[in-house]
């Protein structure tokens, strides 16, 4: 279907169901004992929150997760199951940051940003390292992009291991700040966050963006239909669960098939945390 | 959750999405050149029909699948895509058998039954061989049971490789002919076939039943709720798609957890062909 040879890095099978475990674990491990004592906090659409909660639980330190109230039920439950405290907020950048500031002021918790943090970026990059260790000959690697932790970390890893491998980001048209910023050469905020890909509604970071500018070949934007069709394809043919925020990377390869024709392409399936009570499949 | 250590044989990742490819391929391979020349035929319009068509295509022999004219478009297309000839009939047992008899009379085609056939049984048993090669120390293996091809083949393989490994069948309460027959010591037809597990509505075979009587420790029956809950659990936690006819084997281990406590148990996930437009998940 793609006229390319595809290799999937299945982070949906990762602990807690997403690549986020990599960065969160690295960030928790890197904390000094003094900082760790005061606990950690984060804002998150869910996967990072769960991953941080799990990593904090292992190091036995307090963890608070600030989540938009419209996050999926399964993501709330996952975070709760690792013993985190949850604070809900409105699903916008401002509300999230305000809640976080208040918490830090009160507790002195270390803020582990979901992506704008070098230890997080380094952790996420290990997914790219493993992919390139398995397939050092890849012509291209495509990952979803939201805040840019996975894309920036992956781009450092991939370019460091094979300078001939191009790295691409895949982003929803409905939340295309990375694409707009990449084109403009400066950070341009999201105009909307209207996408089913609930893991891709964040804004590109001040630390991640320059790394992406330097290492990434291009960012490909996808419609909601393209994202959902790729999700259905992966479920039906590969028999694995991925979330829309993951299937977008396959959607990018199918859409830009001329770009990838005859190439070996690594696709980062970033996570598999979907709410089975709220699936996007209709009669077709 | 089970108090046991579980090992999953993922036949949902098998070619065409189910273990059926094993038996169909073996049955086609075992045909003499003389028989093969005349082609093969079956009345199965589901996974077996598609698997047989695919296997026949590889050996380049004629294959005819007799299908009720009201079969779903998707089933027609799957069978057609492997180059099979399709003969449509009325959607009842009599019409199907009449069409088959006529075809065999005219062409001499070999009829490959979906399960009541020794070569099919031997083929399905290779799933059990592979499982035991990977984990020869298993205390028990649980497989779904319908016509009995998978269960009988698996039981021969497992008992042959480790006489200490018990084999169990898992069957829906709503189509429990294998359970009733096992208890009675003779074949008792299904009273109903009311189950979401659409792969488990067939009747136990005259060849498969005596093998099951000899090799199988017990047959465990499961309610619809138990089947669906296990399906949800596998989807959510393992991030893989299985059909209800597969999740029933995990449901059996969870239900009879005292039986399997502390044991190493192999679970046959027989297939992953589900209709995403018709899923059983509701708010819970």
XYZ file of C-alpha atoms in Angstrom, chain B residues 48-200:
153
model
C -11.413 -21.743 6.912
C -12.785 -20.866 3.469
C -10.351 -17.983 3.072
C -7.440 -20.027 4.465
C -8.184 -22.921 2.104
C -8.432 -20.580 -0.886
C -5.075 -19.032 0.012
C -3.386 -22.430 0.435
C -4.848 -23.699 -2.864
C -3.647 -20.581 -4.640
C -0.091 -21.265 -3.441
C -0.237 -24.858 -4.799
C -1.962 -23.494 -7.922
C -4.902 -25.873 -7.787
C -8.583 -25.112 -8.335
C -10.587 -24.265 -5.239
C -14.317 -23.776 -4.906
C -16.009 -22.267 -1.884
C -19.761 -22.739 -1.525
C -21.242 -19.717 0.198
C -24.781 -18.672 1.135
C -25.783 -15.808 -1.167
C -26.411 -13.586 1.851
C -22.825 -13.866 3.126
C -21.246 -10.511 3.912
C -19.475 -8.637 1.145
C -16.252 -8.746 3.161
C -16.343 -12.566 3.239
C -16.998 -12.802 -0.509
C -14.104 -10.445 -1.164
C -11.674 -12.290 1.113
C -12.378 -15.617 -0.627
C -12.370 -14.024 -4.085
C -9.078 -12.234 -3.395
C -7.327 -15.618 -3.210
C -8.658 -16.611 -6.625
C -11.282 -19.091 -5.462
C -14.384 -19.903 -7.487
C -17.480 -19.112 -5.498
C -20.774 -20.984 -5.849
C -23.653 -19.318 -4.071
C -26.491 -21.265 -2.504
C -29.455 -20.712 -0.230
C -28.464 -20.033 3.385
C -29.428 -23.437 4.742
C -27.646 -26.721 5.445
C -29.518 -28.660 2.748
C -28.756 -26.232 -0.085
C -25.119 -26.087 0.958
C -24.689 -29.863 0.994
C -26.592 -30.238 -2.285
C -24.321 -27.711 -3.981
C -21.281 -29.496 -2.572
C -22.493 -32.939 -3.713
C -23.171 -31.612 -7.214
C -19.729 -30.040 -7.424
C -17.947 -33.169 -6.200
C -19.945 -35.319 -8.642
C -19.024 -33.062 -11.572
C -15.369 -32.308 -10.767
C -14.142 -34.946 -8.329
C -12.904 -32.136 -6.082
C -11.616 -33.187 -2.652
C -13.815 -31.844 0.130
C -11.712 -30.296 2.906
C -13.867 -30.145 6.037
C -13.035 -27.249 8.397
C -12.185 -29.545 11.320
C -13.402 -33.136 10.896
C -10.346 -34.075 8.840
C -7.116 -35.633 10.109
C -4.836 -33.403 8.049
C -6.638 -30.310 9.319
C -6.254 -31.549 12.903
C -2.542 -32.231 12.364
C -2.089 -28.759 10.901
C -3.817 -26.975 13.774
C -1.683 -29.014 16.178
C 1.459 -27.212 14.959
C 0.360 -24.218 17.050
C 0.617 -26.464 20.112
C 4.006 -27.805 18.972
C 5.406 -24.278 18.685
C 4.025 -23.302 22.088
C 5.578 -26.368 23.750
C 8.889 -25.868 21.959
C 9.057 -22.384 23.474
C 7.779 -23.459 26.923
C 8.165 -27.225 27.415
C 7.564 -26.826 31.157
C 3.934 -25.657 30.926
C 1.603 -27.203 33.497
C -1.468 -26.609 31.355
C -2.596 -25.399 27.936
C -6.043 -23.900 27.337
C -7.592 -23.570 23.862
C -11.049 -22.565 22.660
C -13.209 -25.434 21.366
C -15.815 -25.378 18.611
C -15.629 -28.179 16.026
C -12.577 -29.406 17.912
C -9.844 -29.110 15.265
C -7.624 -26.806 17.318
C -8.299 -28.535 20.635
C -7.767 -32.072 19.321
C -4.635 -31.142 17.362
C -3.214 -29.185 20.281
C -3.963 -32.012 22.715
C -2.063 -34.535 20.598
C 0.902 -32.162 20.281
C 0.995 -31.165 23.953
C 0.562 -34.661 25.378
C 3.134 -36.006 22.954
C 5.709 -33.456 24.053
C 5.060 -33.419 27.822
C 2.815 -36.025 29.414
C 2.565 -33.864 32.549
C 0.901 -30.963 30.744
C -2.884 -30.884 31.067
C -4.987 -29.653 28.161
C -8.285 -27.828 28.674
C -10.977 -26.606 26.291
C -12.899 -23.353 26.748
C -16.441 -23.150 25.344
C -19.328 -20.661 25.483
C -22.255 -21.629 27.716
C -24.499 -20.660 24.785
C -22.992 -23.311 22.450
C -21.711 -25.964 24.838
C -21.969 -29.174 22.807
C -18.334 -30.131 23.473
C -18.825 -29.737 27.222
C -22.093 -31.708 27.161
C -20.595 -34.398 24.932
C -17.459 -34.682 27.089
C -19.630 -35.153 30.180
C -21.981 -37.646 28.529
C -19.292 -39.640 26.745
C -21.089 -39.301 23.415
C -21.734 -36.540 20.921
C -24.630 -34.304 21.976
C -25.559 -31.559 19.473
C -25.714 -27.880 20.397
C -29.098 -26.862 21.784
C -28.361 -23.220 20.939
C -25.586 -21.292 19.210
C -26.256 -18.079 21.088
C -22.838 -16.562 21.648
C -20.837 -13.546 20.562
C -17.979 -15.982 19.881
C -18.931 -16.503 16.231
C -16.010 -18.862 15.652
C -17.323 -21.257 18.319
